[in-house]
Short mmCIF file of C-alpha atoms and ligand atoms in Angstrom, two decimals:
data_model
loop_
_atom_site.label_atom_id
_atom_site.label_comp_id
_atom_site.label_asym_id
_atom_site.label_seq_id
_atom_site.Cartn_x
_atom_site.Cartn_y
_atom_site.Cartn_z
CA UNK A 335 301.35 56.03 -49.28
CA UNK A 336 300.38 53.95 -52.26
CA UNK A 337 301.27 54.43 -55.87
CA UNK A 338 300.36 57.65 -57.64
CA UNK A 339 298.76 55.82 -60.57
CA UNK A 340 296.36 52.94 -61.07
CA UNK A 341 294.41 51.96 -64.15
CA UNK A 342 291.24 53.75 -62.96
CA UNK A 343 293.11 57.06 -62.76
CA UNK A 344 294.87 56.51 -66.08
CA UNK A 345 291.52 55.76 -67.73
CA UNK A 346 290.41 59.25 -66.76
CA UNK A 347 293.42 60.70 -68.54
CA UNK A 348 292.39 59.14 -71.84
CA UNK A 349 291.00 61.78 -74.16
CA UNK A 350 292.57 64.66 -72.23
CA UNK A 351 294.79 66.94 -74.19
CA UNK A 352 298.45 66.21 -73.42
CA UNK A 353 300.92 67.13 -72.12
CA UNK A 354 299.71 68.17 -68.68
CA UNK A 355 300.88 68.27 -65.10
CA UNK A 356 298.91 65.88 -62.93
CA UNK A 357 298.64 66.93 -59.27
CA UNK A 358 297.85 64.31 -56.66
CA UNK A 359 296.12 66.64 -54.22
CA UNK A 360 295.84 63.92 -51.55
CA UNK A 361 299.59 63.36 -51.61
CA UNK A 362 300.18 67.11 -51.51
CA UNK A 363 297.98 67.38 -48.41
CA UNK A 364 299.75 64.47 -46.79
CA UNK A 365 303.16 66.04 -47.48
CA UNK A 366 302.12 69.44 -46.16
CA UNK A 367 300.64 67.90 -43.04
CA UNK A 368 303.74 65.85 -42.40
CA UNK A 369 305.88 69.00 -42.66
CA UNK A 370 303.49 70.98 -40.51
CA UNK A 371 303.44 68.33 -37.76
CA UNK A 372 307.22 67.92 -37.74
CA UNK A 373 307.95 71.67 -37.71
CA UNK A 374 305.31 72.73 -35.19
CA UNK A 375 306.75 70.29 -32.69
CA UNK A 376 309.64 72.72 -32.29
CA UNK A 377 307.70 75.94 -32.96
CA UNK A 378 309.51 76.41 -36.31
CA UNK A 379 308.01 78.67 -38.99
CA UNK A 380 307.89 77.45 -42.59
CA UNK A 381 307.66 79.71 -45.62
CA UNK A 382 307.04 78.02 -48.95
CA UNK A 383 309.56 78.91 -51.67
CA UNK A 384 307.06 80.06 -54.29
CA UNK A 385 309.73 79.83 -56.98
CA UNK A 386 309.41 76.06 -56.87
CA UNK A 387 305.72 76.14 -57.76
CA UNK A 388 303.41 79.11 -58.26
CA UNK A 389 300.38 77.07 -59.33
CA UNK A 390 297.32 78.68 -57.75
CA UNK A 391 295.78 75.49 -56.42
CA UNK A 392 299.07 74.41 -54.90
CA UNK A 393 299.60 77.81 -53.30
CA UNK A 394 296.09 77.79 -51.86
CA UNK A 395 296.70 74.42 -50.22
CA UNK A 396 299.94 75.75 -48.77
CA UNK A 397 298.30 78.88 -47.46
CA UNK A 398 295.49 76.81 -45.91
CA UNK A 399 297.89 74.67 -43.92
CA UNK A 400 299.35 77.86 -42.45
CA UNK A 401 302.75 78.26 -44.10
CA UNK A 402 304.06 81.63 -45.25
CA UNK A 403 305.37 82.58 -48.70
CA UNK A 404 308.99 83.11 -49.65
CA UNK A 405 308.97 85.21 -52.84
CA UNK A 406 311.76 86.21 -55.20
CA UNK A 407 310.04 88.69 -57.50
CA UNK A 408 307.31 91.28 -57.51
CA UNK A 409 305.24 88.79 -59.49
CA UNK A 410 305.55 86.22 -56.73
CA UNK A 411 304.73 88.79 -54.04
CA UNK A 412 301.58 89.73 -55.98
CA UNK A 413 300.66 86.08 -56.51
CA UNK A 414 301.08 85.42 -52.77
CA UNK A 415 298.83 88.36 -51.91
CA UNK A 416 296.22 87.25 -54.48
CA UNK A 417 296.29 83.77 -52.95
CA UNK A 418 295.47 85.23 -49.56
CA UNK A 419 298.78 85.02 -47.72
CA UNK A 420 298.78 87.83 -45.19
CA UNK A 421 301.49 90.49 -45.54
CA UNK A 422 303.01 89.32 -42.30
CA UNK A 423 303.60 85.89 -43.83
CA UNK A 424 305.47 87.16 -46.90
CA UNK A 425 309.23 87.30 -47.25
CA UNK A 426 310.93 88.86 -50.28
CA UNK A 427 314.34 87.48 -51.23
CA UNK A 428 316.56 87.64 -54.30
CA UNK A 429 319.88 89.06 -55.37
CA UNK A 430 318.46 91.60 -57.83
CA UNK A 431 315.30 93.26 -56.53
CA UNK A 432 314.26 96.18 -58.74
CA UNK A 433 313.07 99.50 -57.29
CA UNK A 434 309.54 98.76 -58.48
CA UNK A 435 309.59 95.38 -56.73
CA UNK A 436 310.95 96.87 -53.50
CA UNK A 437 308.25 99.55 -53.62
CA UNK A 438 305.54 96.95 -54.18
CA UNK A 439 306.75 95.01 -51.13
CA UNK A 440 306.96 98.21 -49.05
CA UNK A 441 303.43 99.20 -50.07
CA UNK A 442 302.22 95.82 -48.89
CA UNK A 443 304.12 95.97 -45.59
CA UNK A 444 305.60 92.51 -46.00
CA UNK A 445 307.19 90.73 -43.05
CA UNK A 446 310.80 90.88 -44.22
CA UNK A 447 313.24 91.59 -47.04
CA UNK A 448 316.10 89.12 -47.25
CA UNK A 449 318.91 91.44 -48.23
CA UNK A 450 321.86 90.19 -50.26
CA UNK A 451 324.35 93.10 -50.35
CA UNK A 452 325.38 96.34 -48.64
CA UNK A 453 324.29 98.24 -51.72
CA UNK A 454 320.82 96.71 -51.67
CA UNK A 455 320.48 97.59 -47.97
CA UNK A 456 321.25 101.23 -48.80
CA UNK A 457 318.67 101.28 -51.61
CA UNK A 458 315.93 99.70 -49.45
CA UNK A 459 316.68 102.25 -46.70
CA UNK A 460 316.35 105.08 -49.23
CA UNK A 461 313.13 103.78 -50.82
CA UNK A 462 311.53 103.09 -47.42
CA UNK A 463 312.47 106.62 -46.32
CA UNK A 464 310.70 108.10 -49.34
CA UNK A 465 307.54 106.35 -48.20
CA UNK A 466 307.99 107.24 -44.57
CA UNK A 467 308.21 103.54 -43.73
CA UNK A 468 310.59 101.23 -41.94
CA UNK A 469 311.57 98.11 -43.87
CA UNK A 470 312.19 94.96 -41.86
CA UNK A 471 315.23 93.07 -43.12
CA UNK A 472 317.21 89.92 -42.61
CA UNK A 473 320.74 89.81 -43.95
CA UNK A 474 321.50 86.84 -46.16
CA UNK A 475 324.90 85.63 -45.14
CA UNK A 476 326.94 83.43 -47.42
CA UNK A 477 328.16 80.79 -44.95
CA UNK A 478 330.65 79.12 -47.32
CA UNK A 479 329.14 75.68 -46.69
CA UNK A 480 329.35 73.13 -49.49
CA UNK A 481 325.91 71.63 -50.13
CA UNK A 482 327.34 68.60 -51.99
CA UNK A 483 324.70 68.94 -54.68
CA UNK A 484 324.73 69.81 -58.39
CA UNK A 485 327.01 72.84 -58.94
CA UNK A 486 324.18 74.74 -60.63
CA UNK A 487 322.10 74.59 -57.46
CA UNK A 488 324.85 75.17 -54.90
CA UNK A 489 324.46 78.66 -53.53
CA UNK A 490 326.33 78.92 -50.25
CA UNK A 491 329.97 79.04 -51.38
CA UNK A 492 332.19 82.15 -51.44
CA UNK A 493 332.31 82.05 -55.23
CA UNK A 494 328.50 82.14 -55.59
CA UNK A 495 326.70 85.42 -56.23
CA UNK A 496 324.32 84.97 -53.30
CA UNK A 497 324.40 86.64 -49.91
CA UNK A 498 326.90 88.81 -48.08
CA UNK A 499 330.36 87.30 -47.74
CA UNK A 500 332.02 87.23 -44.32
CA UNK A 501 334.46 90.04 -45.20
CA UNK A 502 331.54 92.40 -45.92
CA UNK A 503 329.73 91.81 -42.61
CA UNK A 504 331.40 94.69 -40.69
CA UNK A 505 330.19 97.04 -43.41
CA UNK A 506 326.68 95.59 -43.04
CA UNK A 507 326.66 96.34 -39.32
CA UNK A 508 327.84 99.92 -39.96
CA UNK A 509 325.16 100.40 -42.63
CA UNK A 510 322.46 98.92 -40.40
CA UNK A 511 323.39 101.31 -37.62
CA UNK A 512 323.30 104.25 -40.02
CA UNK A 513 320.02 103.30 -41.72
CA UNK A 514 317.08 105.00 -40.07
CA UNK A 515 314.45 103.34 -42.19
CA UNK A 516 315.59 99.80 -41.59
CA UNK A 517 314.53 97.44 -38.83
CA UNK A 518 316.96 94.55 -38.48
CA UNK A 519 315.20 91.25 -37.86
CA UNK A 520 317.87 88.66 -38.28
CA UNK A 521 320.08 86.52 -40.44
CA UNK A 522 319.23 84.43 -43.46
CA UNK A 523 321.05 81.49 -45.06
CA UNK A 524 320.46 79.11 -47.92
CA UNK A 525 323.21 76.76 -49.01
CA UNK A 526 321.66 74.94 -51.95
CA UNK A 527 318.88 72.70 -53.12
CA UNK A 528 318.19 68.96 -53.38
CA UNK A 529 320.40 68.30 -50.37
CA UNK A 530 320.27 64.67 -49.31
CA UNK A 531 323.35 64.61 -47.09
CA UNK A 532 321.96 65.66 -43.70
CA UNK A 533 325.48 66.55 -42.48
CA UNK A 534 325.26 69.64 -44.67
CA UNK A 535 322.48 70.96 -42.43
CA UNK A 536 324.55 70.20 -39.32
CA UNK A 537 327.43 72.25 -40.78
CA UNK A 538 324.97 75.01 -41.58
CA UNK A 539 323.78 75.08 -37.95
CA UNK A 540 327.38 75.46 -36.74
CA UNK A 541 327.85 78.45 -39.10
CA UNK A 542 324.55 80.04 -38.08
CA UNK A 543 325.55 79.77 -34.42
CA UNK A 544 328.88 81.47 -35.15
CA UNK A 545 327.38 84.24 -37.21
CA UNK A 546 324.52 85.10 -34.89
CA UNK A 547 327.01 85.35 -32.06
CA UNK A 548 329.18 87.64 -34.21
CA UNK A 549 326.20 89.98 -34.68
CA UNK A 550 325.17 89.90 -31.04
CA UNK A 551 328.75 90.73 -29.98
CA UNK A 552 328.43 93.91 -32.03
CA UNK A 553 325.28 94.94 -30.24
CA UNK A 554 322.90 93.78 -32.95
CA UNK A 555 320.00 91.69 -31.67
CA UNK A 556 319.15 88.74 -33.88
CA UNK A 557 315.49 87.82 -33.63
CA UNK A 558 315.02 85.66 -36.72
CA UNK A 559 317.22 82.77 -37.74
CA UNK A 560 316.18 81.92 -41.29
CA UNK A 561 318.00 78.78 -42.40
CA UNK A 562 316.57 78.63 -45.93
CA UNK A 563 315.41 75.49 -47.67
CA UNK A 564 317.14 72.77 -49.62
CA UNK A 565 315.77 69.51 -48.25
CA UNK A 566 316.00 66.98 -51.09
CA UNK A 567 313.56 64.29 -52.24
CA UNK A 568 314.01 60.78 -53.60
CA UNK A 569 313.63 61.11 -57.37
CA UNK A 570 314.46 57.43 -57.86
CA UNK A 571 311.73 55.94 -55.67
CA UNK A 572 308.72 58.24 -55.99
CA UNK A 573 306.19 55.72 -54.70
CA UNK A 574 308.29 54.16 -51.94
CA UNK A 575 309.48 57.51 -50.51
CA UNK A 576 306.63 59.75 -51.52
CA UNK A 577 306.99 62.14 -48.56
CA UNK A 578 310.32 63.69 -47.55
CA UNK A 579 311.77 62.91 -44.14
CA UNK A 580 310.74 66.10 -42.37
CA UNK A 581 311.14 64.52 -38.92
CA UNK A 582 314.88 63.98 -39.33
CA UNK A 583 315.36 67.33 -41.04
CA UNK A 584 313.75 69.49 -38.36
CA UNK A 585 315.27 67.45 -35.55
CA UNK A 586 318.75 68.36 -36.82
CA UNK A 587 317.97 72.05 -36.45
CA UNK A 588 316.43 71.47 -33.05
CA UNK A 589 319.52 69.56 -31.93
CA UNK A 590 322.28 71.69 -33.44
CA UNK A 591 320.97 75.25 -33.69
CA UNK A 592 321.41 77.52 -30.67
CA UNK A 593 318.03 79.17 -30.31
CA UNK A 594 317.58 81.75 -27.60
CA UNK A 595 314.17 82.39 -26.01
CA UNK A 596 313.63 85.64 -27.94
CA UNK A 597 314.38 84.01 -31.30
CA UNK A 598 312.27 82.46 -34.06
CA UNK A 599 313.53 79.86 -36.52
CA UNK A 600 312.34 80.19 -40.11
CA UNK A 601 312.61 77.78 -43.04
CA UNK A 602 312.05 78.29 -46.76
CA UNK A 603 311.22 74.92 -48.19
CA UNK A 604 310.24 74.51 -51.82
CA UNK A 605 311.05 71.18 -53.43
CA UNK A 606 310.35 68.91 -50.46
CA UNK A 607 306.81 70.29 -50.16
CA UNK A 608 305.71 69.89 -53.74
CA UNK A 609 308.04 67.80 -55.90
CA UNK A 610 306.51 64.40 -55.30
CA UNK A 611 302.91 65.47 -55.72
CA UNK A 612 302.99 65.99 -59.47
CA UNK A 613 303.91 64.12 -62.62
CA UNK A 614 304.14 65.40 -66.15
CA UNK A 615 301.87 63.28 -68.32
CA UNK A 616 302.78 63.05 -71.97
CA UNK A 617 301.73 60.91 -74.92
CA UNK A 618 303.83 58.80 -77.25
CA UNK A 619 303.78 60.36 -80.69
CA UNK A 620 306.25 58.22 -82.58
CA UNK A 621 308.55 55.28 -82.21
CA UNK A 622 311.79 55.49 -84.03
CA UNK A 623 314.26 52.68 -84.51
CA UNK A 624 317.81 53.94 -84.64
CA UNK A 625 320.87 51.84 -85.48
CA UNK A 626 322.00 51.57 -81.91
CA UNK A 627 318.89 52.49 -79.99
CA UNK A 628 315.16 53.00 -80.07
CA UNK A 629 313.57 56.36 -79.48
CA UNK A 630 310.19 57.17 -78.00
CA UNK A 631 309.17 60.61 -79.20
CA UNK A 632 306.67 62.15 -76.76
CA UNK A 633 304.56 65.31 -76.97
CA UNK A 634 306.18 67.04 -73.97
CA UNK A 635 309.61 68.55 -74.21
CA UNK A 636 312.15 70.64 -72.36
CA UNK A 637 309.65 73.49 -72.72
CA UNK A 638 307.36 71.73 -70.22
CA UNK A 639 310.02 70.15 -68.00
CA UNK A 640 313.41 71.79 -68.28
CA UNK A 641 315.30 70.03 -65.50
CA UNK A 642 316.71 67.09 -67.51
CA UNK A 643 317.99 69.38 -70.28
CA UNK A 644 319.34 72.00 -67.89
CA UNK A 645 320.84 69.94 -65.09
CA UNK A 646 320.87 66.40 -66.50
CA UNK A 647 318.33 65.85 -63.71
CA UNK A 648 316.82 62.41 -63.29
CA UNK A 649 313.04 61.96 -63.38
CA UNK A 650 311.67 58.46 -63.23
CA UNK A 651 309.82 57.67 -66.46
CA UNK A 652 306.98 55.15 -66.64
CA UNK A 653 304.66 53.90 -69.34
CA UNK A 654 301.37 54.03 -67.43
CA UNK A 655 299.14 52.62 -70.16
CA UNK A 656 299.47 48.95 -69.12
CA UNK A 657 299.35 49.05 -65.32
CA UNK A 658 297.09 45.98 -65.14
CA UNK A 659 299.18 43.91 -67.54
CA UNK A 660 302.23 42.56 -65.71
CA UNK A 661 303.17 40.36 -68.66
CA UNK A 662 304.16 43.12 -71.07
CA UNK A 663 307.84 43.07 -71.92
CA UNK A 664 310.09 46.07 -71.29
CA UNK A 665 312.89 47.45 -73.40
CA UNK A 666 315.34 50.37 -73.31
CA UNK A 667 314.44 53.61 -75.06
CA UNK A 668 315.75 57.12 -75.28
CA UNK A 669 312.75 59.27 -74.38
CA UNK A 670 312.87 62.50 -76.34
CA UNK A 671 310.63 65.52 -76.89
CA UNK A 672 309.64 67.50 -79.98
CA UNK A 673 311.89 70.54 -79.40
CA UNK A 674 314.66 71.32 -81.87
CA UNK A 675 317.52 70.78 -79.44
CA UNK A 676 319.56 67.66 -78.82
CA UNK A 677 319.31 68.30 -75.09
CA UNK A 678 315.54 67.83 -75.36
CA UNK A 679 315.86 64.34 -73.94
CA UNK A 680 314.14 63.15 -70.76
CA UNK A 681 316.23 60.02 -70.34
CA UNK A 682 318.59 57.69 -72.13
CA UNK A 683 318.32 53.89 -72.10
CA UNK A 684 315.17 54.09 -70.00
CA UNK A 685 313.66 50.64 -69.39
CA UNK A 686 309.99 51.08 -70.33
CA UNK A 687 307.08 48.74 -70.97
CA UNK A 688 307.13 48.35 -74.76
CA UNK A 689 305.51 51.46 -76.12
CA UNK A 690 302.96 52.14 -78.86
CA UNK A 691 301.70 55.35 -80.37
CA UNK A 692 299.19 56.95 -77.97
CA UNK A 693 300.57 55.40 -74.77
CA UNK A 694 300.69 57.69 -71.76
CA UNK A 695 304.06 58.31 -70.18
CA UNK A 696 304.54 59.77 -66.70
CA UNK A 697 307.58 61.80 -65.74
CA UNK A 698 307.55 61.54 -61.99
CA UNK A 699 308.47 63.95 -59.19
CA UNK A 700 307.82 66.99 -61.38
CA UNK A 701 305.97 69.20 -58.89
CA UNK A 702 308.95 71.39 -58.02
CA UNK A 703 310.74 73.53 -60.60
CA UNK A 704 308.55 71.90 -63.24
CA UNK A 705 305.71 74.00 -64.59
CA UNK A 706 307.30 77.18 -63.20
CA UNK A 707 310.32 76.71 -65.44
CA UNK A 708 308.28 76.09 -68.58
CA UNK A 709 309.03 78.25 -71.62
CA UNK A 710 307.39 79.27 -74.86
CA UNK A 711 310.39 78.25 -76.97
CA UNK A 712 309.20 76.91 -80.34
CA UNK A 713 305.97 78.78 -79.57
CA UNK A 714 304.73 75.98 -77.39
CA UNK A 715 301.20 76.30 -76.06
CA UNK A 716 301.96 76.70 -72.34
CA UNK A 717 301.19 74.46 -69.42
CA UNK A 718 297.96 72.63 -68.66
CA UNK A 719 297.24 71.09 -65.27
CA UNK A 720 294.88 68.36 -64.08
CA UNK A 721 294.08 67.82 -60.39
CA UNK A 722 293.20 64.49 -58.80
CA UNK A 723 290.16 65.96 -57.06
CA UNK A 724 288.75 67.28 -60.33
CA UNK A 725 289.13 64.13 -62.40
N1 LIG B 1221 315.53 79.86 -50.31
C1 LIG B 1221 316.35 80.36 -51.24
C2 LIG B 1221 317.07 81.60 -50.95
C3 LIG B 1221 316.53 79.70 -52.47
O1 LIG B 1221 317.36 80.19 -53.37
C4 LIG B 1221 315.82 78.49 -52.73
C5 LIG B 1221 315.95 77.80 -54.00
C6 LIG B 1221 314.95 78.02 -51.73
C7 LIG B 1221 314.84 78.72 -50.53
C8 LIG B 1221 314.15 76.76 -51.90
O2 LIG B 1221 314.98 75.66 -52.00
P1 LIG B 1221 314.39 74.17 -52.04
O3 LIG B 1221 313.81 73.87 -50.67
O4 LIG B 1221 313.39 74.11 -53.12
O5 LIG B 1221 315.58 73.32 -52.33
N2 LIG B 1221 315.67 74.95 -60.41
C9 LIG B 1221 316.50 74.10 -59.60
C10 LIG B 1221 316.47 74.48 -58.14
C11 LIG B 1221 316.82 75.92 -57.90
C12 LIG B 1221 316.74 76.28 -56.44
C13 LIG B 1221 316.81 77.76 -56.27
N3 LIG B 1221 316.72 78.22 -54.94
C14 LIG B 1221 316.07 72.66 -59.81
O6 LIG B 1221 315.18 72.42 -60.63
O7 LIG B 1221 316.62 71.73 -59.21
#
């Protein structure tokens, strides 16, 4: 895949109100297709983690390719239904589902609830009973596997709030057996996000094998093995590695997961499907010469892209206003936004083509956990989006 930007594209940005998310719909298609091809080879099912991007155009593209939707709120379940995902393709996960959200999902006969505690299982059983329905569930098991990623996005360790810990599993089996309005589908895992060390997924497979056997030994048939998401992307080389390595990823599960003939393997990928396909485009407002450094003040802030402020996450930053001029000098800048917080900084000592007021700056790899995490802090105007096929 080539570069996301060239001067013809950037020319079309001129005059548009900034900041905005720019979606490269061709790259999105290519990414989805690559994932589809690699997963179908093994008959794996992919649900898209809607939390990573609930943009309607993005969701439509994902629905079209045939993936399901992994939702974590009533809002996401409704959005998935509005987009046209069929109820049988919708999974509802999350550690704190409200009664109203559970009822919404029951009313829509979704495929599966991913249940995170004994208590939640009891509540879903009760609410399903009131409706005269049977709720299909998978139990999210905390496998105590270290994802070797940022501690804020590690989820599969005993100390994390997610999933049922091993010592609670006997109670889960008892509750399942006593719950008339529950249909047990299988087990669910998710160990963390932005995982680039493929050994983590091998360790996960070993745990899944152990745990499914544990269930089967207790007379509980496991039909669905849901191994979650977490495949990372290359934030440092967005043009060179513009599509995640789905081939290697799915092959690991094919090689290391014990899948019996009656079982289905499910994935919940978010980031790897959408991150690379969007950039946040912002404009240089001011240049400021400090004593020790120079600042570029841009018109996007942590309100549009929260990841750098929240996780010190790296997003490649480029001045895209001089793509045809290779002779322009570069220099280091701190790239900061307009929000009244010191953490409102997209990057320190970023080597950029020398900037002027009005230049367009791209923050790359912003398609996952970008616009969905935007906020109205400082009464910001909300997110705008521009799509490559509508330019
Ligand atoms: N399944 C479950 C149960 C999850 O909690 C998540 C993400 C996913 C699937 C999708 O994971 P992915 O394939 O996108 O790695 N806001 C953070 C990431 C939070 C991830 C939350 N859970 C960030 O900006 O890096």
